[in-house]
Amino acid sequence: MLNALAYLVGLLSLVIVIPAQLPLLGAANWIALPIIVLGVVLGALSSQDGGRNFCLVVLLIAVVRLMLGGGIF
């Protein structure tokens, strides 16, 4: 059950992260980061690790975009 919740939280954060890849919308990644961390925690508490890994991939995308944009853009 926690694995499914981790997937849902990951999908919700992915909906925020995808538009944040556009120029001048990168600050939305800061909104997505706490949601992604929640998904990672839920996935870590689960007996399976698919949801956690999905959230980690979304986290990697968001963090790389923040690093390329200087933290804001």
GROMACS .gro file of C-alpha atoms in nm:
model
   73
    1MET     CA    1   0.000   0.000   0.000
    2LEU     CA    2   0.281   0.242   0.084
    3ASN     CA    3   0.446   0.161  -0.247
    4ALA     CA    4   0.131   0.267  -0.434
    5LEU     CA    5   0.118   0.588  -0.231
    6ALA     CA    6   0.482   0.654  -0.317
    7TYR     CA    7   0.399   0.611  -0.686
    8LEU     CA    8   0.104   0.852  -0.655
    9VAL     CA    9   0.314   1.112  -0.476
   10GLY     CA   10   0.583   1.067  -0.741
   11LEU     CA   11   0.331   1.120  -1.020
   12LEU     CA   12   0.197   1.432  -0.848
   13SER     CA   13   0.545   1.573  -0.815
   14LEU     CA   14   0.626   1.479  -1.175
   15VAL     CA   15   0.327   1.687  -1.286
   16ILE     CA   16   0.492   1.982  -1.109
   17VAL     CA   17   0.848   1.906  -1.225
   18ILE     CA   18   0.777   1.868  -1.597
   19PRO     CA   19   0.652   2.226  -1.654
   20ALA     CA   20   0.932   2.350  -1.427
   21GLN     CA   21   1.181   2.244  -1.695
   22LEU     CA   22   1.077   2.545  -1.904
   23PRO     CA   23   1.276   2.867  -1.869
   24LEU     CA   24   1.158   3.101  -1.591
   25LEU     CA   25   0.947   2.827  -1.428
   26GLY     CA   26   1.233   2.652  -1.248
   27ALA     CA   27   1.128   2.788  -0.910
   28ALA     CA   28   0.840   2.538  -0.914
   29ASN     CA   29   1.100   2.271  -0.842
   30TRP     CA   30   1.131   2.416  -0.492
   31ILE     CA   31   0.761   2.342  -0.444
   32ALA     CA   32   0.806   1.988  -0.574
   33LEU     CA   33   1.108   1.898  -0.357
   34PRO     CA   34   0.922   1.848  -0.025
   35ILE     CA   35   0.656   1.644  -0.204
   36ILE     CA   36   0.923   1.425  -0.362
   37VAL     CA   37   1.094   1.373  -0.026
   38LEU     CA   38   0.759   1.261   0.116
   39GLY     CA   39   0.735   1.006  -0.166
   40VAL     CA   40   1.087   0.881  -0.097
   41VAL     CA   41   1.004   0.834   0.271
   42LEU     CA   42   0.682   0.649   0.188
   43GLY     CA   43   0.872   0.431  -0.057
   44ALA     CA   44   1.141   0.360   0.200
   45LEU     CA   45   0.880   0.244   0.450
   46SER     CA   46   0.730   0.009   0.192
   47SER     CA   47   0.840  -0.351   0.149
   48GLN     CA   48   0.894  -0.292  -0.224
   49ASP     CA   49   1.126  -0.031  -0.367
   50GLY     CA   50   0.970   0.065  -0.701
   51GLY     CA   51   0.790   0.373  -0.568
   52ARG     CA   52   1.100   0.491  -0.386
   53ASN     CA   53   1.314   0.452  -0.698
   54PHE     CA   54   1.059   0.640  -0.909
   55CYS     CA   55   1.060   0.928  -0.661
   56LEU     CA   56   1.440   0.929  -0.656
   57VAL     CA   57   1.447   0.964  -1.036
   58VAL     CA   58   1.203   1.256  -1.017
   59LEU     CA   59   1.418   1.407  -0.740
   60LEU     CA   60   1.727   1.374  -0.958
   61ILE     CA   61   1.554   1.553  -1.246
   62ALA     CA   62   1.441   1.837  -1.019
   63VAL     CA   63   1.779   1.880  -0.851
   64VAL     CA   64   1.972   1.879  -1.179
   65ARG     CA   65   1.735   2.141  -1.320
   66LEU     CA   66   1.781   2.356  -1.010
   67MET     CA   67   2.158   2.326  -1.037
   68LEU     CA   68   2.157   2.421  -1.404
   69GLY     CA   69   1.931   2.719  -1.338
   70GLY     CA   70   2.132   2.850  -1.046
   71GLY     CA   71   1.867   2.761  -0.790
   72ILE     CA   72   1.585   2.977  -0.921
   73PHE     CA   73   1.556   2.991  -1.297
   0.00000   0.00000   0.00000
